[in-house]
PDB file of C-alpha atoms and ligand atoms in Angstrom:
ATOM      1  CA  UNK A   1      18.846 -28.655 -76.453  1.00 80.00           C
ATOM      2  CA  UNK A   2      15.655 -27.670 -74.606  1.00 88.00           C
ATOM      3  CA  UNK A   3      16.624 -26.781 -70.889  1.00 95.00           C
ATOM      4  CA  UNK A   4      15.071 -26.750 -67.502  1.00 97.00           C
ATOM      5  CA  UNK A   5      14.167 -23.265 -65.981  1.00 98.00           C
ATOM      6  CA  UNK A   6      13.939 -23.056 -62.364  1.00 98.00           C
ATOM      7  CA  UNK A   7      13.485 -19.880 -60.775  1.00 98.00           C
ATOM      8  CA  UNK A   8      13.966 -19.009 -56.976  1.00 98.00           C
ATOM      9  CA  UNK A   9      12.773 -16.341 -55.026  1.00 98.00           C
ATOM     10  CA  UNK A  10      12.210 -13.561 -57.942  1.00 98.00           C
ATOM     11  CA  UNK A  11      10.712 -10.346 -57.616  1.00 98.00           C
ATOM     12  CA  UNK A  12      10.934  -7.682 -60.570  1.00 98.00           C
ATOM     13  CA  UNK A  13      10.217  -3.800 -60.026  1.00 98.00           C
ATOM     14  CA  UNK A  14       9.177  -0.998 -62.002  1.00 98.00           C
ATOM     15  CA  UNK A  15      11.785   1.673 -60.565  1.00 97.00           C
ATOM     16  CA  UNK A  16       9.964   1.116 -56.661  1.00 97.00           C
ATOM     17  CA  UNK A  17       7.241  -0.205 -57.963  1.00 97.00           C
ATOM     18  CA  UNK A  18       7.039  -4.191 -57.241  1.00 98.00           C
ATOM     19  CA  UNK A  19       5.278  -5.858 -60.075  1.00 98.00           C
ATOM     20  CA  UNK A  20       5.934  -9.417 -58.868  1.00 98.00           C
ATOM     21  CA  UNK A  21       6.894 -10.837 -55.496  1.00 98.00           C
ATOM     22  CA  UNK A  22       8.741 -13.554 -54.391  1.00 98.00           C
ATOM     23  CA  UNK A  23       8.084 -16.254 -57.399  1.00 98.00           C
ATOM     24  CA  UNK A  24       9.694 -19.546 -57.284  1.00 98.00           C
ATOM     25  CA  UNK A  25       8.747 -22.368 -60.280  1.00 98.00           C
ATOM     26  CA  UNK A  26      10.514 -25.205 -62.146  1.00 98.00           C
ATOM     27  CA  UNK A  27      10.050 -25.753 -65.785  1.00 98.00           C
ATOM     28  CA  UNK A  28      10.740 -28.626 -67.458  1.00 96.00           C
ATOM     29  CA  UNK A  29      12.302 -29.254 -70.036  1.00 96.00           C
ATOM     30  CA  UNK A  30      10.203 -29.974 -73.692  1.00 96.00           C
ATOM     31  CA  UNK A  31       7.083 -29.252 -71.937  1.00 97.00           C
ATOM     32  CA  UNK A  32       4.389 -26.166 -72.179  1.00 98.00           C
ATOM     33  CA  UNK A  33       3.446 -24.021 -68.861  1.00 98.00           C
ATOM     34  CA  UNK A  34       0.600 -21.556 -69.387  1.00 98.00           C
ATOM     35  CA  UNK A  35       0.450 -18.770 -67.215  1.00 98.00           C
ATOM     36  CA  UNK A  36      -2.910 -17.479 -65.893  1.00 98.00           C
ATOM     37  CA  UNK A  37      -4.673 -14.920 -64.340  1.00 97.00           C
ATOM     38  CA  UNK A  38      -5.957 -11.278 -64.170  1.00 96.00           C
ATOM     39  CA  UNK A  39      -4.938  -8.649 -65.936  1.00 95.00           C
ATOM     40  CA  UNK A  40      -2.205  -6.606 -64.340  1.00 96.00           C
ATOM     41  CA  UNK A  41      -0.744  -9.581 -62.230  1.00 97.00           C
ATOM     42  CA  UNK A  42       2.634  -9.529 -63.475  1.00 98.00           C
ATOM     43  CA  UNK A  43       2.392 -12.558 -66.057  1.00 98.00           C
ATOM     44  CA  UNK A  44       4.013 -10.152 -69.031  1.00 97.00           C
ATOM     45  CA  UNK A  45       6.807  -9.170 -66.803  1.00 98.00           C
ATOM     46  CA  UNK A  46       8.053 -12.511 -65.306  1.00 98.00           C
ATOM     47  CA  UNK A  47       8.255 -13.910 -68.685  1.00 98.00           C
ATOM     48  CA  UNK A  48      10.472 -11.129 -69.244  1.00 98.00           C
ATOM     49  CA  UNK A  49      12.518 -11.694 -66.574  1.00 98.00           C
ATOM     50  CA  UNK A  50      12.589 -15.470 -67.764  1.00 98.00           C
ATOM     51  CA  UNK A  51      15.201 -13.837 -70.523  1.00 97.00           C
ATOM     52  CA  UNK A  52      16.689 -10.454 -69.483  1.00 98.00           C
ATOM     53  CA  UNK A  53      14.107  -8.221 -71.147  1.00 97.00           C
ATOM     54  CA  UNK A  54      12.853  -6.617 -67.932  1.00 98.00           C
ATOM     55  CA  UNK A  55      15.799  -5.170 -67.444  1.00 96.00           C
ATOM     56  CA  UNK A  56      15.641  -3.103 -70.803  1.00 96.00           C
ATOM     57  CA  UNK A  57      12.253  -0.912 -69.485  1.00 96.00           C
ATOM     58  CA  UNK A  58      13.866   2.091 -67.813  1.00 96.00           C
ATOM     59  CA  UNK A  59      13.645   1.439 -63.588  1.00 97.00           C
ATOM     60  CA  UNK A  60      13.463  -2.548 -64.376  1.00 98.00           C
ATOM     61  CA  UNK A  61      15.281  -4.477 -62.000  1.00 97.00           C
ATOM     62  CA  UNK A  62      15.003  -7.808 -60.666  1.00 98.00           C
ATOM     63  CA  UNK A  63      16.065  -9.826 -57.362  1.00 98.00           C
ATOM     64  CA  UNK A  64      16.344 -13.494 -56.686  1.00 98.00           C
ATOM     65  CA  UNK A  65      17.707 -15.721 -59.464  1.00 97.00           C
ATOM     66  CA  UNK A  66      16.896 -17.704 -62.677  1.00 98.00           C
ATOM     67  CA  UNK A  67      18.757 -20.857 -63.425  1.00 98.00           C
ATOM     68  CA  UNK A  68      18.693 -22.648 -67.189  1.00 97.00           C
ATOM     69  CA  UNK A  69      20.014 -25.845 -66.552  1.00 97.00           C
ATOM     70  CA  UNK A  70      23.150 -24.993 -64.195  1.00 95.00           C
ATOM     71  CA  UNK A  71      23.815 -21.694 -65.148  1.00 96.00           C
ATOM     72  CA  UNK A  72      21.907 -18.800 -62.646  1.00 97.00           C
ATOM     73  CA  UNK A  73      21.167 -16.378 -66.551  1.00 97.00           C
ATOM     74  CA  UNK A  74      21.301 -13.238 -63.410  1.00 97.00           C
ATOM     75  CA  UNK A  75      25.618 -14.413 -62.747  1.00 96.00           C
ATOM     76  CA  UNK A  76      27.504 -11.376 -63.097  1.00 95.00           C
ATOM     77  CA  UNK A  77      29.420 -12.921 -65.833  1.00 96.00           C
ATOM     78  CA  UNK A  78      26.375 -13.593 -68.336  1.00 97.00           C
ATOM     79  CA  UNK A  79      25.673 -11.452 -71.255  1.00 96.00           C
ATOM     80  CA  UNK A  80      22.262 -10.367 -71.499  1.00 96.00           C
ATOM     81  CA  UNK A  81      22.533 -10.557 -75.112  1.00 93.00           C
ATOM     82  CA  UNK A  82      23.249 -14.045 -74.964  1.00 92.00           C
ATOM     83  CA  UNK A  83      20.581 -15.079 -72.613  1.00 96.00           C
ATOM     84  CA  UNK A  84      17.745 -13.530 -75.283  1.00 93.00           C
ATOM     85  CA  UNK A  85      19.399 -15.449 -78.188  1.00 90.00           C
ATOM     86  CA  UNK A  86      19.009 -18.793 -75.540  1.00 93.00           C
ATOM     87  CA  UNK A  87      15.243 -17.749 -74.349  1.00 97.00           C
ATOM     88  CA  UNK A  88      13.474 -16.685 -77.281  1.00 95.00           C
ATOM     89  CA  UNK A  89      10.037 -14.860 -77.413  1.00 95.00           C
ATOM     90  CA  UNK A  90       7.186 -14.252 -79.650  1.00 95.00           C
ATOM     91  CA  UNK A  91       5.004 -11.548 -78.988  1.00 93.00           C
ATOM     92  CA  UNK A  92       1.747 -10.500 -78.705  1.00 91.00           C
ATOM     93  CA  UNK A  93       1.277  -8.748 -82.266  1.00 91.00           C
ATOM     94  CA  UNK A  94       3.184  -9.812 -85.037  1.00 92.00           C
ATOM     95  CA  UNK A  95       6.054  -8.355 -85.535  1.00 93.00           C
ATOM     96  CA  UNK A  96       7.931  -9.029 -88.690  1.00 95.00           C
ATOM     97  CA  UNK A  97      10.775  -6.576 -89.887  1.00 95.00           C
ATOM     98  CA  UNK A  98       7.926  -5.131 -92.197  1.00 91.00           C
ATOM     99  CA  UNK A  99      10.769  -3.907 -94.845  1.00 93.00           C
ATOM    100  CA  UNK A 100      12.292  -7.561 -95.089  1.00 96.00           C
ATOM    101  CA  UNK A 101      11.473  -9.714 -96.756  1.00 98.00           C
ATOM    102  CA  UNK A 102      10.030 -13.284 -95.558  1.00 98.00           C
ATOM    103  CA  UNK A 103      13.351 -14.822 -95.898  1.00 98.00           C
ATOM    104  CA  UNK A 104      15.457 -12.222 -94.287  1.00 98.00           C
ATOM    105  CA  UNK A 105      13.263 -12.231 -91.657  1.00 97.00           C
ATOM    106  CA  UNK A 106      13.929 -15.846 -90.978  1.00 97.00           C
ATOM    107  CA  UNK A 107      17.457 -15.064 -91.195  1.00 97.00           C
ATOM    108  CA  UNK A 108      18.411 -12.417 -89.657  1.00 94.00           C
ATOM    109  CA  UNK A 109      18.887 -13.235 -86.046  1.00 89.00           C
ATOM    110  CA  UNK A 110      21.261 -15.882 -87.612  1.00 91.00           C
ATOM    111  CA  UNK A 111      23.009 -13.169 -89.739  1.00 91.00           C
ATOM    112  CA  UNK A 112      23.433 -11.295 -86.276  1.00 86.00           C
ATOM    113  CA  UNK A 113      25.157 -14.341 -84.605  1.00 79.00           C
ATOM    114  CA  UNK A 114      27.437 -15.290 -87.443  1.00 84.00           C
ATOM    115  CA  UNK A 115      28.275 -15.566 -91.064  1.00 89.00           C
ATOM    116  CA  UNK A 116      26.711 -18.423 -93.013  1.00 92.00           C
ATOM    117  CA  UNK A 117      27.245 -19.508 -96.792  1.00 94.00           C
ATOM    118  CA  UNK A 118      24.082 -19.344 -98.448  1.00 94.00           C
ATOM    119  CA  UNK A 119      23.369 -22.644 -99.252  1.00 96.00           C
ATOM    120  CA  UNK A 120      23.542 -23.253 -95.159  1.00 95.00           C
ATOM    121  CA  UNK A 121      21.065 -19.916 -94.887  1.00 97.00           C
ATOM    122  CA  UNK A 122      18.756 -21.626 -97.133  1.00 97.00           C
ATOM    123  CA  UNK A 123      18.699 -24.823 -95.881  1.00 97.00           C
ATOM    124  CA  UNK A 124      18.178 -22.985 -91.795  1.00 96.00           C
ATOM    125  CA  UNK A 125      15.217 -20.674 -93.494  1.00 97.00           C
ATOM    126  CA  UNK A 126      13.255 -23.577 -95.189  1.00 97.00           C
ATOM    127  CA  UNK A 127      13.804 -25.629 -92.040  1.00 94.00           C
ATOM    128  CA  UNK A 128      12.453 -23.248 -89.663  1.00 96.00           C
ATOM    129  CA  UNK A 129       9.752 -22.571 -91.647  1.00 96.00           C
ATOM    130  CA  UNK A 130       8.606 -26.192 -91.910  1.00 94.00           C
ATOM    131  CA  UNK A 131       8.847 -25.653 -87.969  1.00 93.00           C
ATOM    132  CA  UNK A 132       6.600 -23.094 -88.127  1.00 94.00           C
ATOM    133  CA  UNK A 133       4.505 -24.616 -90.007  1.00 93.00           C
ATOM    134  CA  UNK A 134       4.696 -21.682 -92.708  1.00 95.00           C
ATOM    135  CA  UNK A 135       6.789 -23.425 -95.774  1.00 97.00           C
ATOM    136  CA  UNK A 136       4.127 -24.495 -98.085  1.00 96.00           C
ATOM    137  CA  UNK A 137       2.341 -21.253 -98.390  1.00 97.00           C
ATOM    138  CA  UNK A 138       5.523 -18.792 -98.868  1.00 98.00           C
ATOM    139  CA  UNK A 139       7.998 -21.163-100.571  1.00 98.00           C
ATOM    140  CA  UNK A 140       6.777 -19.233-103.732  1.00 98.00           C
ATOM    141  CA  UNK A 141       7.458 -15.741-102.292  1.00 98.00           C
ATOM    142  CA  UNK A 142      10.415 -15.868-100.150  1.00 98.00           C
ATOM    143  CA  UNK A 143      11.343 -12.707-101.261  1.00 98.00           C
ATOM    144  CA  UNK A 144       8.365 -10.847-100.395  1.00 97.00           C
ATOM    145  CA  UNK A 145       8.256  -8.556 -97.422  1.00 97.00           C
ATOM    146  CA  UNK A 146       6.863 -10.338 -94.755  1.00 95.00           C
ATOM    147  CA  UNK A 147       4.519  -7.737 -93.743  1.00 94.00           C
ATOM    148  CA  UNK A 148       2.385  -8.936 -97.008  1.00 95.00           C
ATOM    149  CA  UNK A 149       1.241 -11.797 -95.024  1.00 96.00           C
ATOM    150  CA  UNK A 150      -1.786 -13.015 -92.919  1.00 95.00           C
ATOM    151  CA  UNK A 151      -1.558 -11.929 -89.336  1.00 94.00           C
ATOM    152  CA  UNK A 152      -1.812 -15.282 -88.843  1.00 94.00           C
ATOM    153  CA  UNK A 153       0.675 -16.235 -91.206  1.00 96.00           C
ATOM    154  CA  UNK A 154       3.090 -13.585 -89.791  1.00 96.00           C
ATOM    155  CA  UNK A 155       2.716 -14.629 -86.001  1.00 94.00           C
ATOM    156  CA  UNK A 156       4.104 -18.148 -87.461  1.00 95.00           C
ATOM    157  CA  UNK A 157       6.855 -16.146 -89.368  1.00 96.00           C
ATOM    158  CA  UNK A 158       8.137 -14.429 -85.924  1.00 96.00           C
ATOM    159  CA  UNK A 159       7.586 -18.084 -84.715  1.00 95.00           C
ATOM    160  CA  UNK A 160       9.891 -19.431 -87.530  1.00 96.00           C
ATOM    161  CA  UNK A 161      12.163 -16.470 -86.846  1.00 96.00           C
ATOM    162  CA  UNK A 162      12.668 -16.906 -83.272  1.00 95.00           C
ATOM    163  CA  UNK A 163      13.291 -20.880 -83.568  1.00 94.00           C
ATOM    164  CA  UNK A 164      15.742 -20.132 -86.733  1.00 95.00           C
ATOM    165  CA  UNK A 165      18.544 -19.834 -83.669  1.00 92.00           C
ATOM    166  CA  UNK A 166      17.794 -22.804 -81.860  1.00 91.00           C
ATOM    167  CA  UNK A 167      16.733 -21.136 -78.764  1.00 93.00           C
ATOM    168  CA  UNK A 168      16.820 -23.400 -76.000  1.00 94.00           C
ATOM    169  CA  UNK A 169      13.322 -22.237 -74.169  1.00 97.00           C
ATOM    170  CA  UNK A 170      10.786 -20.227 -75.975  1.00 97.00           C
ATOM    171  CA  UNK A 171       8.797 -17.771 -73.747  1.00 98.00           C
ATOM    172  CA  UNK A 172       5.022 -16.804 -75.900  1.00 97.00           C
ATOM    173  CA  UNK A 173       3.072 -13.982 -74.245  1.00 97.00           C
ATOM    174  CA  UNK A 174      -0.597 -14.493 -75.974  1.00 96.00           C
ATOM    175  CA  UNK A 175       0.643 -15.322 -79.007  1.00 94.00           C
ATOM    176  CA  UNK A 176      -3.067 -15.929 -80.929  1.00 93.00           C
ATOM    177  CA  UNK A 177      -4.839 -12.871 -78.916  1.00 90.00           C
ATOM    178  CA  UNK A 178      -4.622 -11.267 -82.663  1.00 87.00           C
ATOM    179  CA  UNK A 179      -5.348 -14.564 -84.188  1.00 86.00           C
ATOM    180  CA  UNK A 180      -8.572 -15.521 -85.817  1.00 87.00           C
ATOM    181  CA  UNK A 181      -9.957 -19.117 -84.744  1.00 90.00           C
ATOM    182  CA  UNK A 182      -8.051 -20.605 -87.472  1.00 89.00           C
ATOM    183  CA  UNK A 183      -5.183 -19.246 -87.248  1.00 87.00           C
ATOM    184  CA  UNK A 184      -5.120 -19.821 -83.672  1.00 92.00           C
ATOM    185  CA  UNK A 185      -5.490 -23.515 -83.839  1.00 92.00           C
ATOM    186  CA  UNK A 186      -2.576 -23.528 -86.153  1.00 89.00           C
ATOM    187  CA  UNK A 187      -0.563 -21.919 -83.708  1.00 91.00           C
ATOM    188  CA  UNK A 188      -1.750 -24.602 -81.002  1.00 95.00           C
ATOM    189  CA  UNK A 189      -0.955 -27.176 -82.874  1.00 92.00           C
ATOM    190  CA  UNK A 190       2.754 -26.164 -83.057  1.00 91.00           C
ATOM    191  CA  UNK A 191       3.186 -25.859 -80.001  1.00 95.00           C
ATOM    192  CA  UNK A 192       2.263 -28.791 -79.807  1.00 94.00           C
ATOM    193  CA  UNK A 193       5.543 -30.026 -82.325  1.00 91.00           C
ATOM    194  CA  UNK A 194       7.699 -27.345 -81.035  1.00 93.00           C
ATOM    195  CA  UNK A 195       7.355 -28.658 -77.212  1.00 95.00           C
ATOM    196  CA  UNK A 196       9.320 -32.041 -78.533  1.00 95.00           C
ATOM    197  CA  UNK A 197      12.647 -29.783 -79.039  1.00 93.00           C
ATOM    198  CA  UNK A 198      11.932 -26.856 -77.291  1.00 94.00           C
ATOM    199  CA  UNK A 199      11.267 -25.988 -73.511  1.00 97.00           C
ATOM    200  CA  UNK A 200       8.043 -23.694 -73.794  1.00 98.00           C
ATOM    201  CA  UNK A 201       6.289 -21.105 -71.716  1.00 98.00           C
ATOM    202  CA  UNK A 202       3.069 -19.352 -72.939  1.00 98.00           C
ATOM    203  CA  UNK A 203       0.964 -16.741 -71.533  1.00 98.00           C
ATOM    204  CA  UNK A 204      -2.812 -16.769 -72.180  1.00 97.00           C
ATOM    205  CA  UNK A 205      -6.203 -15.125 -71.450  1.00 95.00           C
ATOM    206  CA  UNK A 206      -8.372 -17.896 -73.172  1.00 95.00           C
ATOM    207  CA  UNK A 207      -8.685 -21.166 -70.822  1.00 95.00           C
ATOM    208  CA  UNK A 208      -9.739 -23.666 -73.302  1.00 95.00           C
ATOM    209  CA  UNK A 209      -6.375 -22.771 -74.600  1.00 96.00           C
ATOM    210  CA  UNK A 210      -4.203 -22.748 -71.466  1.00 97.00           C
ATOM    211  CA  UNK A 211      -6.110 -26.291 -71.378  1.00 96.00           C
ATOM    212  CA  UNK A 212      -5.708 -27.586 -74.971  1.00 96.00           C
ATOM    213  CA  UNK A 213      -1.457 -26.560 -74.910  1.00 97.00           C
ATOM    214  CA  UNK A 214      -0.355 -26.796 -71.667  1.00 98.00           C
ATOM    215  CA  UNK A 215       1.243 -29.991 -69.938  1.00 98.00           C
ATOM    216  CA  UNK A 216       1.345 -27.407 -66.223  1.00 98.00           C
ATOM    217  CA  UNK A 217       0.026 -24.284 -65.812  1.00 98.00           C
ATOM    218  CA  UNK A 218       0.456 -21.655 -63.470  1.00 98.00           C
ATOM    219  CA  UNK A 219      -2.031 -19.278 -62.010  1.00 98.00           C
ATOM    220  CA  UNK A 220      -1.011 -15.848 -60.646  1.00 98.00           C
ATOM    221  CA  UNK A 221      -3.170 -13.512 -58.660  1.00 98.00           C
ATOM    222  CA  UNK A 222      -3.035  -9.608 -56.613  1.00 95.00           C
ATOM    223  CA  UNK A 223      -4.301  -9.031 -53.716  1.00 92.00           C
ATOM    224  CA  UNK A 224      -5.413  -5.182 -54.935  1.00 92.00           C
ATOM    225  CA  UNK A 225      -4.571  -2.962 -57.691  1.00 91.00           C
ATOM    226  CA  UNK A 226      -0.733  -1.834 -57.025  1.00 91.00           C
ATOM    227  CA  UNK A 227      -0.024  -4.723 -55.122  1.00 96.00           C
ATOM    228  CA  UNK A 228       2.351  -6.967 -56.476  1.00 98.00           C
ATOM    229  CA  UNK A 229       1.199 -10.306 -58.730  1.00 98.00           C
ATOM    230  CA  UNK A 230       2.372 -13.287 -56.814  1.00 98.00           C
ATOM    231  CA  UNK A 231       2.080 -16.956 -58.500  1.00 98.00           C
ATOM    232  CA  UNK A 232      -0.935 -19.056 -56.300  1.00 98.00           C
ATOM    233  CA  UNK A 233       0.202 -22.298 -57.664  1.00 98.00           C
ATOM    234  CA  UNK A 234       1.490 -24.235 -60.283  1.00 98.00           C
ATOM    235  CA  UNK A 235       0.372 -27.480 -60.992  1.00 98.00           C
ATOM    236  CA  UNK A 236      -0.393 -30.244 -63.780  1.00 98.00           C
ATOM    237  CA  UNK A 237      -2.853 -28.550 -66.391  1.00 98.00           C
ATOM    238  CA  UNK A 238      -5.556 -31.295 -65.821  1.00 98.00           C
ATOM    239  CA  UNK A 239      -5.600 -30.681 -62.421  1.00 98.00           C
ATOM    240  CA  UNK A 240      -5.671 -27.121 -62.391  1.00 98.00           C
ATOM    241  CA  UNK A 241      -8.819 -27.288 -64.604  1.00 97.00           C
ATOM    242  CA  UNK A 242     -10.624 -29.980 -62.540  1.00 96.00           C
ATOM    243  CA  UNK A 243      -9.643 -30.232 -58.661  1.00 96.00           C
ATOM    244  CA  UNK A 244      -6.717 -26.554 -57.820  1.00 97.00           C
ATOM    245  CA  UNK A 245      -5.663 -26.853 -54.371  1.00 97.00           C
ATOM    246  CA  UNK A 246      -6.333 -23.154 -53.963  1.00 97.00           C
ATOM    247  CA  UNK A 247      -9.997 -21.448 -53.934  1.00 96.00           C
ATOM    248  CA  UNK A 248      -8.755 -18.231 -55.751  1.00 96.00           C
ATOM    249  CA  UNK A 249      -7.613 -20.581 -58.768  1.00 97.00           C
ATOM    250  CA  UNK A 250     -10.902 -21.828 -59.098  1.00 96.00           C
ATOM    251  CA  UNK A 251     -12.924 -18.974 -58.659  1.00 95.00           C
ATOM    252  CA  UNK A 252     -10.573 -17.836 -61.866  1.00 95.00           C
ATOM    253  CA  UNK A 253     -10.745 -20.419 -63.767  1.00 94.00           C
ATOM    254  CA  UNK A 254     -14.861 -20.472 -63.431  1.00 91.00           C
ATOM    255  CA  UNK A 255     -15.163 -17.256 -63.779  1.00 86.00           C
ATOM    256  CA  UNK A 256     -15.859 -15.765 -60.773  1.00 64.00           C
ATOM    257  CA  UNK A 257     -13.266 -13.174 -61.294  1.00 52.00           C
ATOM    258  CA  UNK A 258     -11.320 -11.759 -63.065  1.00 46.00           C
TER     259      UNK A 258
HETATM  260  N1  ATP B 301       6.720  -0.452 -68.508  1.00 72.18           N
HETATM  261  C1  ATP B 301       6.136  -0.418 -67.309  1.00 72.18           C
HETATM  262  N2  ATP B 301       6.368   0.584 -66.429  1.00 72.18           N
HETATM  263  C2  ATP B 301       5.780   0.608 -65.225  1.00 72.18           C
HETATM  264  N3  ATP B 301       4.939  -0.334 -64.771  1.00 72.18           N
HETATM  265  C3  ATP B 301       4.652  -1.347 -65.583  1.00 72.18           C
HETATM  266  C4  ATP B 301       5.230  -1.448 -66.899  1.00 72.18           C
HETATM  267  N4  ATP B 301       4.764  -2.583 -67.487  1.00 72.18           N
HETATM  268  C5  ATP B 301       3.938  -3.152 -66.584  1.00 72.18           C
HETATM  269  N5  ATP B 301       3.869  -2.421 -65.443  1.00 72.18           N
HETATM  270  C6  ATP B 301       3.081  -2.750 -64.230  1.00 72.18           C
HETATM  271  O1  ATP B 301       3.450  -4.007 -63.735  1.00 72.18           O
HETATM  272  C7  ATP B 301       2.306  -4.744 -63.322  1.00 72.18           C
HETATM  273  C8  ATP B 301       2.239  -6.069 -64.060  1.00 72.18           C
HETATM  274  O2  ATP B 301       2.026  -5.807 -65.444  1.00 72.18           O
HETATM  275  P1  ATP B 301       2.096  -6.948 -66.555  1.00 72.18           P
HETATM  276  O3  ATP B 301       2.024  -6.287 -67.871  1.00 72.18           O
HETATM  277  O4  ATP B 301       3.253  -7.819 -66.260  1.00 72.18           O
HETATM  278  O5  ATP B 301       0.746  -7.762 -66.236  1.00 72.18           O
HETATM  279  P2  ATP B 301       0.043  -8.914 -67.069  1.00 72.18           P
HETATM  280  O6  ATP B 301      -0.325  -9.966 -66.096  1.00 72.18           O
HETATM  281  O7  ATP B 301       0.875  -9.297 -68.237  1.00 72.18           O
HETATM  282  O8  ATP B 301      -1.297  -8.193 -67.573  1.00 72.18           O
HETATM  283  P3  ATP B 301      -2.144  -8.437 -68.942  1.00 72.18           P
HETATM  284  O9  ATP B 301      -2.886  -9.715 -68.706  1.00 72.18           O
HETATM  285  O10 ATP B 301      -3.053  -7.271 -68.991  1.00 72.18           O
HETATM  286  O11 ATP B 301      -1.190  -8.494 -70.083  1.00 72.18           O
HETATM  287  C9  ATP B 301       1.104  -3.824 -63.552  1.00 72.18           C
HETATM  288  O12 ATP B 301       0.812  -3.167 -62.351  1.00 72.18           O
HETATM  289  C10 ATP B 301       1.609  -2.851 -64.596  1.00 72.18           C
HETATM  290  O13 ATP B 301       0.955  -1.633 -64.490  1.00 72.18           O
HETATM  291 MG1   MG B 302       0.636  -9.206 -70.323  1.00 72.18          MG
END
């Protein structure tokens, strides 16, 4: 079940550094949010924050809170652990487990959470495959390792990967910026599937992307280098790109800066 995300008041840190000040955003639920904006303003670490990650970078800490549905994933009682296997992420560069192969790669965050006969495995890894849009070219090769694969074709492994466990929200930080054109279309356009089960937040540098995925999208800004990234505003995608309430977000978006 894809789940709202609504986030009040957050600021993370880098021991007493603050990377991010004061952010408060709702996310809906099966919809796509791009986050925008300069390099260095904190995008990369409030996704982490969006699933406990932060936390693991020596000196990261985070204030204010983060609620999925009704449930604040900062309550003392929550495992961290948990909250990553709810909020999944895709990164950057593909990352397959390079000595698995592509079907253990699919399975093993399940394998983690449980044990499964292997006629339920199968059906999980051919099924999250279809979702990623990957089945038809490695059904013949399942037991491959997956790092024998397209970077392409391995960023929509990870993507099969991280969906194999249901996740409930799936946080991408510019998840094509290794991706050829082709590729990168591909990914776009399953996003564009995965937002009807999925609750989805994606971080990108290319505009005409943030533009082609995203139902909202949120531009952040700094003042100066070492101040802390604060979101400008969030808003519906279209009218971010044609008429932003805020000069800064335009000057971004046309290239002014940044
Ligand atoms: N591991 C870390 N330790 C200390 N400071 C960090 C660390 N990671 C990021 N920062 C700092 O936090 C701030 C925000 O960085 P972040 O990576 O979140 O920005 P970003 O918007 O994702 O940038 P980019 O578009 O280049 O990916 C920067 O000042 C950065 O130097
Ligand atoms: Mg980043």
């Amino acid at each position: 079940m894809a789940k709202r995300i609504d986030v009040s008041g957050l600021s993370a840190f880098y021991g007493s550094h603050r990377a991010i000040d004061d952010i408060s955003m709702t996310v809906e639920p099966r919809s796509v949010t791009a986050f925008i904006g300069p390099s260095g303003c904190g995008k990369s670490t409030f996704l982490r924050t969006l699933n406990r990650m932060h936390e693991v970078t020596p000196g990261g800490r985070v204030e204010g809170k983060v609620m999925l549905d009704d449930e604040n994933l900062y309550g003392s009682s929550v495992d961290p652990v948990a909250v990553r296997r709810t909020v999944g992420m895709v990164f950057q560069r593909p990352n397959p487990f390079p000595t698995m192969s592509i079907y253990d790669n699919v399975a093993a965050g399940l394998r983690l959470n449980g044990s499964y006969k292997k006629r339920d495995l199968d059906g999980i890894v051919e099924k999250s495959l279809q979702g990623a849009n990957l089945w038809n070219e490695v059904k013949d090769r399942l037991n491959k390792p997956g790092s024998g694969l397209s970077g392409g074709q391995q960023q929509r492994l990870c993507i099969a990967r991280a969906i194999a466990v249901e996740p409930q929200v799936l946080l991408m930080d510019e998840p094509c910026s290794a991706l050829d054109p082709i590729s990168t279309l591909a990914i776009e356009d399953l996003i564009g599937d995965l937002k009807e089960r999925f609750t989805i937040v994606i971080v990108t540098h290319n505009m005409q992307q943030a533009a082609r995925v995203s139902d909202r999208t949120a531009f952040f800004n700094l003042e100066a280098v070492g101040k802390p990234g604060k979101l400008i505003e969030i808003d519906e995608t279209e009218r971010i790109f044609s008429n932003p309430s805020v000069q800064a977000t335009e000057d971004y978006i046309s290239g002014r800066f940044g």
